[in-house]
Coordinates of C-alpha atoms and ligand atoms in Angstrom, one line a residue:
M24 CA 53.2 214.7 -59.0
R25 CA 51.0 212.6 -56.7
D26 CA 47.4 212.4 -57.9
L27 CA 44.8 211.4 -55.3
P28 CA 41.5 210.1 -56.7
V29 CA 39.5 213.0 -55.2
H30 CA 37.3 213.2 -58.3
T31 CA 35.4 210.3 -56.8
L32 CA 34.2 212.7 -54.1
G33 CA 32.6 215.0 -56.5
Y34 CA 34.9 217.8 -55.3
D35 CA 34.0 221.0 -57.1
S36 CA 37.3 222.8 -57.7
C37 CA 36.0 226.3 -57.7
V38 CA 33.2 226.6 -55.2
G39 CA 34.9 224.0 -53.0
T40 CA 32.0 221.9 -52.1
M41 CA 31.9 218.2 -51.4
T42 CA 28.9 216.4 -52.8
S43 CA 29.6 213.1 -51.1
V44 CA 31.7 211.9 -48.2
A45 CA 35.4 211.5 -48.7
T46 CA 36.6 208.0 -48.5
S47 CA 39.8 208.4 -46.4
P48 CA 41.0 211.0 -43.9
K49 CA 43.9 211.9 -46.3
E50 CA 41.5 212.6 -49.1
Q51 CA 39.3 214.7 -46.8
I52 CA 42.4 216.8 -45.9
L53 CA 43.2 217.3 -49.5
V54 CA 39.7 218.4 -50.4
R55 CA 39.8 220.9 -47.5
F56 CA 43.2 222.2 -48.6
L57 CA 42.2 222.7 -52.2
D58 CA 39.0 224.3 -51.2
G59 CA 40.8 226.8 -49.0
A60 CA 43.2 227.7 -51.8
S61 CA 40.4 228.3 -54.3
R62 CA 38.5 230.5 -51.8
G63 CA 41.6 232.5 -51.0
D64 CA 41.9 231.3 -47.3
G65 CA 45.6 232.0 -46.8
A66 CA 45.5 231.3 -43.1
L67 CA 44.0 227.8 -43.6
V68 CA 46.5 227.0 -46.4
S69 CA 49.4 228.1 -44.2
S70 CA 48.3 226.1 -41.1
M71 CA 47.5 223.0 -43.1
L72 CA 50.9 223.1 -44.8
L73 CA 52.6 223.3 -41.4
Q74 CA 50.9 220.0 -40.4
A75 CA 50.8 218.2 -43.7
G76 CA 53.6 219.5 -46.0
F77 CA 52.8 216.7 -48.6
L78 CA 49.8 218.8 -49.7
L79 CA 52.0 221.5 -51.4
N80 CA 52.2 219.9 -54.9
V81 CA 49.3 217.4 -54.7
S82 CA 46.6 217.7 -57.3
G83 CA 42.9 217.0 -57.3
D84 CA 40.4 216.7 -60.1
D85 CA 41.9 217.1 -63.6
G86 CA 45.4 217.7 -62.2
W87 CA 44.6 221.0 -60.5
T88 CA 47.0 221.9 -57.6
A89 CA 46.3 224.5 -54.9
L90 CA 48.6 226.9 -56.8
M91 CA 46.5 226.6 -59.9
L92 CA 43.2 227.0 -58.1
A93 CA 44.5 230.1 -56.3
A94 CA 45.9 231.5 -59.6
R95 CA 42.5 231.0 -61.3
S96 CA 40.7 233.2 -58.8
G97 CA 43.5 235.8 -58.4
H98 CA 44.3 235.0 -54.8
S99 CA 47.8 236.5 -54.6
E100 CA 48.1 236.0 -50.8
V101 CA 47.6 232.2 -51.2
V102 CA 50.0 232.1 -54.2
K103 CA 52.6 233.9 -52.1
V104 CA 52.2 231.4 -49.2
L105 CA 52.6 228.5 -51.6
L106 CA 55.6 230.0 -53.4
S107 CA 57.3 230.8 -50.0
K108 CA 57.0 227.0 -49.2
G109 CA 58.8 226.2 -52.5
C110 CA 55.9 224.8 -54.5
D111 CA 56.5 223.5 -58.0
T112 CA 55.3 226.2 -60.5
S113 CA 56.1 224.0 -63.5
L114 CA 53.4 221.4 -62.8
V115 CA 50.6 221.3 -65.4
N116 CA 47.0 220.2 -65.1
K117 CA 45.5 217.6 -67.4
S118 CA 44.9 220.3 -70.0
G119 CA 48.6 221.1 -70.1
Q120 CA 48.4 224.5 -68.3
T121 CA 50.7 225.8 -65.6
A122 CA 49.4 228.0 -62.8
Y123 CA 51.0 230.9 -64.7
D124 CA 49.0 230.1 -67.9
I125 CA 45.8 230.0 -65.8
A126 CA 46.6 233.4 -64.1
R127 CA 47.4 235.0 -67.5
F128 CA 44.2 233.5 -69.0
W129 CA 42.0 235.0 -66.3
G130 CA 43.8 238.3 -66.5
H131 CA 45.2 238.2 -62.9
K132 CA 48.4 240.1 -63.8
H133 CA 49.6 240.5 -60.2
V134 CA 49.5 236.7 -59.8
A135 CA 51.0 236.1 -63.2
G136 CA 53.8 238.5 -62.2
L137 CA 54.5 236.6 -59.0
L138 CA 54.6 233.3 -60.9
S139 CA 56.7 234.5 -63.8
N140 CA 59.3 236.0 -61.4
S141 CA 59.6 232.7 -59.7
K142 CA 60.1 230.9 -63.0
P143 CA 61.6 233.1 -65.8
G144 CA 62.1 231.3 -69.1
D145 CA 58.7 229.4 -68.9
D146 CA 57.1 228.7 -72.2
H147 CA 53.4 229.8 -72.3
Q148 CA 52.4 229.0 -75.9
F149 CA 49.0 227.9 -74.9
L150 CA 47.9 231.4 -73.8
D151 CA 49.6 233.1 -76.8
K152 CA 47.5 230.9 -79.0
V153 CA 44.3 231.6 -77.2
E154 CA 45.0 235.4 -77.5
A155 CA 45.9 235.2 -81.1
E156 CA 42.7 233.4 -81.9
A157 CA 40.3 235.9 -80.4
P158 CA 37.5 236.1 -83.0
E159 CA 37.0 239.0 -85.4
N160 CA 33.4 239.9 -85.0
F161 CA 30.9 240.9 -87.7
F162 CA 30.5 244.7 -87.9
S163 CA 33.9 245.3 -86.4
R164 CA 36.2 245.5 -89.5
E165 CA 37.6 248.9 -90.0
S166 CA 37.4 248.9 -93.8
L167 CA 37.9 252.7 -94.2
D168 CA 40.6 255.0 -92.8
R169 CA 38.5 257.4 -90.8
R170 CA 40.8 260.4 -91.3
C171 CA 39.3 262.2 -88.3
E172 CA 41.6 265.3 -88.9
R173 CA 39.8 266.0 -92.2
R174 CA 36.4 266.4 -90.5
T175 CA 37.2 270.1 -89.8
D176 CA 38.7 270.7 -93.2
G177 CA 35.6 272.2 -94.9
K178 CA 37.4 273.0 -98.2
W179 CA 38.7 269.5 -98.6
L180 CA 35.4 267.9 -97.6
E181 CA 33.5 270.1 -100.1
A182 CA 35.9 269.2 -102.9
K183 CA 35.5 265.5 -102.1
R184 CA 31.7 265.9 -101.9
R185 CA 31.7 267.0 -105.5
S186 CA 34.3 264.6 -106.7
P187 CA 33.1 262.1 -109.3
D188 CA 35.3 259.5 -107.6
S189 CA 33.6 259.7 -104.2
V190 CA 31.4 256.9 -103.1
Y191 CA 28.0 257.5 -101.6
I192 CA 26.0 254.9 -99.7
L193 CA 22.3 255.7 -99.2
F194 CA 20.0 255.0 -96.3
F195 CA 16.2 255.4 -96.2
N196 CA 15.0 255.6 -92.6
L197 CA 18.4 254.1 -91.6
N198 CA 18.0 251.1 -94.0
P199 CA 20.9 250.8 -96.5
L200 CA 20.4 250.5 -100.2
V201 CA 21.8 247.2 -101.5
T202 CA 21.8 245.1 -104.6
S203 CA 21.6 241.3 -105.0
E204 CA 22.4 241.3 -108.7
A205 CA 24.6 238.3 -109.6
E206 CA 27.2 240.3 -111.6
E207 CA 27.9 242.5 -108.6
L208 CA 28.6 239.5 -106.3
G209 CA 31.5 237.1 -106.5
V210 CA 31.1 233.3 -106.3
G211 CA 30.9 232.1 -102.7
G212 CA 30.8 235.7 -101.5
P213 CA 28.0 237.6 -99.6
D214 CA 24.4 237.5 -100.7
I215 CA 24.0 241.3 -101.0
K216 CA 26.3 244.2 -101.6
L217 CA 26.0 247.9 -100.8
R218 CA 24.9 249.9 -103.8
R219 CA 27.7 252.4 -104.3
L220 CA 26.4 255.7 -105.8
R221 CA 28.2 258.6 -107.4
V222 CA 27.6 262.3 -106.8
Q223 CA 25.5 262.7 -110.0
S224 CA 23.0 260.1 -108.7
V225 CA 22.5 261.7 -105.3
Q226 CA 22.7 265.4 -106.3
D227 CA 18.9 266.0 -105.9
L228 CA 18.8 264.2 -102.6
L229 CA 21.8 266.2 -101.2
A230 CA 19.8 269.4 -101.8
K231 CA 16.8 268.3 -99.8
P232 CA 16.5 269.6 -96.2
G233 CA 15.7 266.2 -94.7
T234 CA 18.9 264.6 -95.9
T235 CA 21.9 264.0 -93.5
L236 CA 25.4 263.6 -94.9
V237 CA 28.3 261.9 -93.0
F238 CA 31.9 261.7 -94.0
L239 CA 32.9 258.1 -93.3
G240 CA 36.6 258.1 -94.3
V241 CA 38.8 257.2 -97.2
E242 CA 39.6 253.9 -98.9
K243 CA 42.7 252.4 -97.3
Q244 CA 45.8 252.6 -99.6
V245 CA 48.6 250.1 -99.8
S246 CA 50.8 252.7 -101.5
P247 CA 50.0 256.3 -102.6
P248 CA 48.1 256.1 -105.9
P249 CA 48.5 258.7 -108.7
P250 CA 45.9 261.5 -108.7
S251 CA 42.8 260.1 -110.3
S252 CA 40.9 263.3 -111.4
P253 CA 42.0 266.7 -112.4
G254 CA 42.0 269.0 -109.3
D255 CA 41.7 266.0 -107.0
E256 CA 45.2 266.2 -105.7
D257 CA 45.5 263.5 -103.1
G258 CA 43.8 260.8 -105.2
L259 CA 42.0 259.5 -102.1
T260 CA 38.6 257.9 -102.6
V261 CA 36.2 259.3 -100.0
W262 CA 33.1 257.5 -98.8
F263 CA 30.0 259.4 -97.6
A264 CA 26.8 258.1 -96.0
L265 CA 23.4 259.7 -96.7
N266 CA 20.1 259.2 -94.8
T267 CA 16.7 260.4 -95.9
D268 CA 13.4 260.0 -94.2
E269 CA 11.4 260.3 -97.4
D270 CA 11.4 257.5 -100.0
P271 CA 14.3 258.6 -102.2
T272 CA 13.5 256.2 -105.1
E273 CA 12.2 258.9 -107.5
H274 CA 15.2 261.2 -106.9
L275 CA 17.7 258.4 -107.6
K276 CA 19.2 258.4 -111.1
L277 CA 20.0 254.7 -111.3
S278 CA 20.3 252.9 -114.6
G279 CA 18.4 249.5 -114.8
S280 CA 19.2 248.1 -111.4
S281 CA 17.4 246.0 -108.9
C282 CA 18.2 247.7 -105.6
F283 CA 16.3 247.6 -102.4
F284 CA 16.6 248.9 -98.8
V285 CA 17.5 246.2 -96.3
K286 CA 16.1 246.2 -92.8
P287 CA 18.3 245.5 -89.8
P288 CA 19.3 243.4 -88.0
M289 CA 18.5 239.9 -89.3
P290 CA 18.8 238.4 -91.7
G291 CA 19.2 241.5 -93.8
L292 CA 22.5 243.1 -92.7
F293 CA 24.0 239.7 -91.9
A294 CA 24.1 239.0 -95.6
L295 CA 26.7 241.7 -96.2
S296 CA 30.5 241.0 -96.5
E297 CA 32.7 241.6 -93.4
E298 CA 34.1 244.7 -95.1
E299 CA 30.8 246.3 -95.9
A300 CA 29.3 245.3 -92.5
G301 CA 32.1 247.4 -90.9
V302 CA 31.1 250.4 -93.0
I303 CA 27.5 249.9 -92.0
A304 CA 28.3 249.7 -88.3
Q305 CA 29.9 253.2 -88.5
A306 CA 27.4 254.8 -90.9
R307 CA 24.2 253.5 -89.3
S308 CA 25.2 254.4 -85.8
V309 CA 26.1 258.0 -86.7
L310 CA 23.0 258.5 -88.9
A311 CA 20.8 257.0 -86.1
W312 CA 22.3 259.5 -83.7
H313 CA 21.4 262.4 -86.1
S314 CA 17.9 261.1 -86.5
R315 CA 17.4 261.0 -82.7
Y316 CA 19.2 264.1 -81.6
S317 CA 18.0 266.9 -83.9
F318 CA 17.6 269.4 -81.1
C319 CA 20.2 270.4 -78.5
P320 CA 19.7 268.1 -75.5
T321 CA 21.0 270.8 -73.2
C322 CA 18.7 273.7 -74.1
G323 CA 16.3 272.4 -76.8
S324 CA 17.4 274.8 -79.5
K325 CA 18.1 274.0 -83.1
T326 CA 21.5 272.5 -83.9
R327 CA 23.8 272.6 -86.9
V328 CA 25.7 269.6 -88.3
D329 CA 29.5 270.2 -88.2
E330 CA 32.7 268.2 -88.6
G331 CA 31.7 266.1 -91.5
G332 CA 28.6 264.8 -89.6
Y333 CA 30.5 264.0 -86.3
K334 CA 29.2 267.0 -84.3
R335 CA 26.0 268.8 -83.8
T336 CA 26.5 272.4 -82.5
C337 CA 23.8 274.2 -80.7
M338 CA 22.7 277.4 -82.6
K339 CA 21.9 279.3 -79.3
E340 CA 24.8 281.5 -78.6
D341 CA 24.8 281.2 -74.8
C342 CA 24.1 277.5 -74.6
P343 CA 26.2 275.8 -71.9
S344 CA 27.1 273.1 -74.4
H345 CA 29.6 275.6 -76.0
H346 CA 31.9 275.3 -73.0
G347 CA 33.9 272.2 -72.0
V348 CA 33.4 268.7 -73.3
H349 CA 29.7 268.1 -74.0
N350 CA 28.9 264.5 -74.9
T351 CA 25.6 265.7 -76.1
C352 CA 27.3 267.2 -79.2
Y353 CA 29.0 264.0 -80.4
P354 CA 27.7 260.7 -81.5
R355 CA 26.7 258.4 -78.7
V356 CA 27.8 254.8 -78.0
D357 CA 26.1 252.6 -75.3
P358 CA 28.4 250.0 -73.8
V359 CA 26.8 246.6 -73.3
V360 CA 28.4 243.6 -71.5
I361 CA 27.8 240.2 -73.0
M362 CA 29.2 237.2 -71.3
L363 CA 29.6 233.5 -71.5
V364 CA 29.3 232.2 -67.9
I365 CA 31.3 229.1 -67.3
H366 CA 30.3 226.6 -64.6
P367 CA 32.8 226.3 -61.6
G368 CA 33.6 222.8 -62.8
G369 CA 34.8 224.2 -66.2
N370 CA 32.8 222.0 -68.5
Q371 CA 29.4 223.6 -68.8
C372 CA 28.3 227.1 -69.8
L373 CA 25.2 229.1 -69.0
L374 CA 22.9 230.3 -71.8
G375 CA 19.6 232.0 -71.5
R376 CA 16.4 232.7 -73.5
K377 CA 14.7 236.1 -73.7
K378 CA 10.9 235.9 -74.0
T379 CA 11.2 237.5 -77.4
F380 CA 13.6 234.9 -78.9
P381 CA 12.3 232.5 -81.6
P382 CA 11.7 229.0 -80.2
G383 CA 14.8 227.0 -79.3
I384 CA 17.3 229.8 -79.3
F385 CA 19.6 230.2 -76.3
S386 CA 22.2 232.9 -76.1
C387 CA 24.8 234.6 -73.8
L388 CA 23.4 236.9 -71.2
A389 CA 23.9 240.6 -71.9
G390 CA 23.1 243.9 -70.4
F391 CA 23.7 247.7 -70.6
I392 CA 26.6 249.0 -68.5
E393 CA 25.2 251.5 -66.0
P394 CA 26.7 254.9 -65.3
G395 CA 29.6 254.7 -62.9
E396 CA 30.0 251.0 -63.4
G397 CA 33.0 249.0 -64.6
I398 CA 32.9 246.1 -67.1
E399 CA 33.5 243.4 -64.5
D400 CA 30.9 244.7 -62.1
A401 CA 28.3 245.1 -64.9
V402 CA 29.0 241.4 -65.8
R403 CA 28.4 240.3 -62.2
R404 CA 25.3 242.4 -61.8
E405 CA 23.6 241.5 -65.0
V406 CA 24.3 237.8 -64.6
E407 CA 23.0 237.8 -61.1
E408 CA 19.9 239.8 -62.0
E409 CA 19.0 237.7 -65.0
S410 CA 20.0 234.2 -63.8
G411 CA 20.6 234.3 -60.0
I412 CA 24.2 233.0 -60.6
K413 CA 27.1 234.7 -58.8
V414 CA 30.2 235.4 -60.9
G415 CA 33.9 235.5 -59.8
P416 CA 36.7 236.2 -62.3
V417 CA 35.8 238.0 -65.5
R418 CA 38.0 238.1 -68.6
Y419 CA 37.5 240.3 -71.6
I420 CA 37.7 238.5 -75.0
S421 CA 36.6 240.8 -77.8
S422 CA 34.1 243.5 -78.7
Q423 CA 31.5 244.1 -81.4
P424 CA 29.9 247.3 -82.6
W425 CA 26.2 246.7 -82.8
P426 CA 24.6 249.4 -84.9
M427 CA 21.0 248.8 -83.8
P428 CA 21.2 251.7 -83.0
S429 CA 24.6 252.2 -81.4
S430 CA 25.8 249.7 -78.8
L431 CA 29.3 248.4 -78.2
M432 CA 29.1 244.8 -77.2
I433 CA 31.9 244.0 -74.8
G434 CA 32.4 240.2 -74.9
C435 CA 33.7 238.4 -71.8
L436 CA 34.1 235.0 -70.2
A437 CA 33.1 234.8 -66.6
V438 CA 33.5 232.0 -64.0
A439 CA 30.5 231.2 -61.9
V440 CA 31.0 230.8 -58.2
S441 CA 27.5 229.4 -57.6
T442 CA 25.4 227.0 -59.7
E443 CA 21.7 227.3 -58.8
I444 CA 19.8 229.1 -61.5
K445 CA 16.9 231.4 -60.7
V446 CA 15.8 233.5 -63.7
D447 CA 14.3 236.9 -63.3
G448 CA 11.2 235.6 -65.3
N449 CA 10.8 239.1 -66.7
E450 CA 13.6 239.6 -69.2
I451 CA 14.9 236.0 -69.2
E452 CA 12.3 233.2 -69.3
E453 CA 14.8 230.3 -69.0
A454 CA 18.5 229.7 -68.4
R455 CA 20.3 226.4 -68.4
W456 CA 23.7 224.9 -68.0
F457 CA 24.8 223.2 -71.2
T458 CA 27.7 220.7 -71.4
R459 CA 30.6 221.2 -73.8
Q460 CA 29.4 218.2 -75.7
Q461 CA 25.9 219.7 -76.2
V462 CA 27.5 222.9 -77.4
I463 CA 29.8 221.1 -79.8
D464 CA 26.9 219.2 -81.2
V465 CA 25.1 222.5 -81.8
L466 CA 28.1 224.1 -83.5
R467 CA 28.6 221.0 -85.7
R468 CA 24.9 220.9 -86.5
G469 CA 24.5 217.4 -85.1
S470 CA 21.3 215.5 -85.7
E471 CA 19.6 216.3 -82.4
P472 CA 21.0 219.6 -81.1
A473 CA 19.8 220.5 -77.6
F474 CA 19.2 224.1 -78.6
V475 CA 19.9 226.7 -81.3
L476 CA 22.6 229.3 -81.1
P477 CA 22.4 232.8 -82.6
P478 CA 24.2 233.0 -86.1
R479 CA 28.0 233.4 -86.5
Q480 CA 27.5 237.2 -87.0
A481 CA 26.5 237.6 -83.3
I482 CA 29.3 238.0 -80.8
A483 CA 27.3 235.5 -78.6
H484 CA 28.1 232.8 -81.1
Q485 CA 31.8 233.7 -81.2
L486 CA 32.1 233.7 -77.4
V487 CA 30.7 230.2 -77.3
K488 CA 33.0 229.1 -80.1
H489 CA 36.0 230.7 -78.4
W490 CA 35.2 228.7 -75.2
I491 CA 34.9 225.5 -77.1
G492 CA 38.3 226.2 -78.8
M493 CA 40.0 226.6 -75.4
N494 CA 41.4 223.8 -73.4
A495 CA 38.9 222.4 -70.9
N496 CA 38.8 223.3 -67.3
L497 CA 39.9 226.9 -67.4
Ligands
LIG113 N1 25.4 240.8 -80.6 C1 24.8 239.9 -79.8 O1 25.3 238.7 -79.9 C2 23.8 240.3 -78.8 C3 23.4 241.6 -78.7 N2 22.5 242.0 -77.7 C4 22.2 243.4 -77.6 O2 22.6 243.8 -76.3 C5 21.8 244.9 -75.9 C6 21.5 244.9 -74.4 O3 21.0 243.6 -74.0 P1 19.8 243.6 -73.0 O4 19.8 242.2 -72.5 O5 18.6 244.0 -73.8 O6 20.1 244.6 -71.9 P2 19.6 244.6 -70.3 O7 19.7 243.3 -69.8 O8 20.3 245.7 -69.7 O9 18.0 244.9 -70.4 C7 17.5 245.9 -71.3 C8 16.7 246.9 -70.5 O10 17.5 247.7 -69.8 C9 17.1 249.1 -69.8 N3 18.2 249.9 -70.2 C10 19.2 250.3 -69.4 N4 20.2 251.1 -70.0 C11 19.8 251.1 -71.3 C12 20.3 251.8 -72.5 N5 21.5 252.5 -72.4 N6 19.7 251.6 -73.6 C13 18.5 250.9 -73.7 N7 18.0 250.3 -72.6 C14 18.6 250.4 -71.4 C15 15.8 249.1 -70.6 O11 14.7 249.0 -69.8 C16 15.9 247.8 -71.4 O12 14.7 247.3 -71.7 C17 20.5 244.8 -76.7 O13 20.4 246.0 -77.5 C18 20.7 243.6 -77.6 O14 20.3 243.9 -78.9 C19 22.0 241.0 -76.8 C20 22.4 239.7 -76.9 C21 23.2 239.2 -78.0
LIG114 MG1 19.9 241.4 -70.6
LIG115 MG1 19.4 242.7 -67.7
LIG116 MG1 20.3 246.1 -67.6
LIG117 ZN1 21.8 274.3 -76.6

């Protein structure tokens, strides 16, 4: 591979701008060619190749060829042109990635397909590694088996509700009851633990009209256990969640314990274990839905709780909600995009500050998905609204249930195609490009970090970490 020193020109491999004058005509031609490939200008790429065939496999900054640049932005027409001229698909950039790796990474399946057909047998360990290492987010662990089919089995639910083996977790105004007693907590484990109650402790509360009960699921079994109680034939341990809007302390029959109700989101719930945080994500969102949707949203009538707490049925016989699928009858989830925007040059990321953040904190931009909008478009719209930056390719990384009250955070990486920041000044008071090194210093808690990241339990933290863990210049 022939490397020309185009980095001396300040060539920006994604937006294709030149920040200083090229030093030789040959270098100028290369800059123009790579710029055309990254913008998807197939006609320019074709005509330049006719006149200067040497351009086909030449690389610019950090070893990026025209094929890699076109692959990063999903420009299949340019990729086809380059392949038809016999370009070398096995070349790697200075981070060791082929054009195929880059296309796969950014989710351009059609381009990856074109490239893999042209080169079967290629080894793409880098991408497999990145995918395997997608973070597990706090609140996202499925600790219980939901057993959705049991929600309509009233007889089974009632037997489990009375069973001495069933576990109840209690919420007061959506704040869960926890304990911080040392004997309940393992060494090096979480700081607080959910207080698991039995039916005899919550009997009085269950009888009160303001109490909501939700069937969460059963404890996961490695192998079927023997029946644990007489009459309890399947031996499954069921978990229920209870919420009450009156202080339940006097109704609780707890022996000598120091329990308290913990308020979300921080730092309270973040002190739970991953397993219990997963249970809370499910329980709190469903209970919050009950507390906000007591009446039928379609006709305003009273509703009845059904299906183990997973449905509210309108009591008015001729309500339209009895026909068809009515999303007013089932628990709600609000999708939110949250994205780490990467500078076109690959080595900086965009983080912003909401006015409400504590001093020094910078985080990923985020926003609610609007009706009729896809994930990628929501990412592009929210980033432009909040920071003025335009976004090109978007890649999904991982998601996080966020039970305050019921969001699903959809975590993405996004490549910027412009660099000038102009914050909205309303929601976001400041946004900045931070270098990889600045971010690494923050993650390693260096002596003078440039900013403060949200804690590891926030998906924003995990997205930033994921980017740092990837090879540079994707
Ligand atoms: N887990 C994490 O790392 C992070 C989580 N978040 C969460 O993401 C959510 C959305 O982020 P924002 O920047 O606030 O969104 P945003 O940028 O869309 O702005 C919020 C505003 O959008 C409007 N809005 C539109 N649809 C809405 C809906 N379905 N529910 C509520 N408001 C709606 C409201 O006026 C609200 O004030 C927040 O709830 C926040 O708690 C935000 C950043 C990090
Ligand atoms: Mg926002
Ligand atoms: Mg916004
Ligand atoms: Mg918004
Ligand atoms: Zn109704």
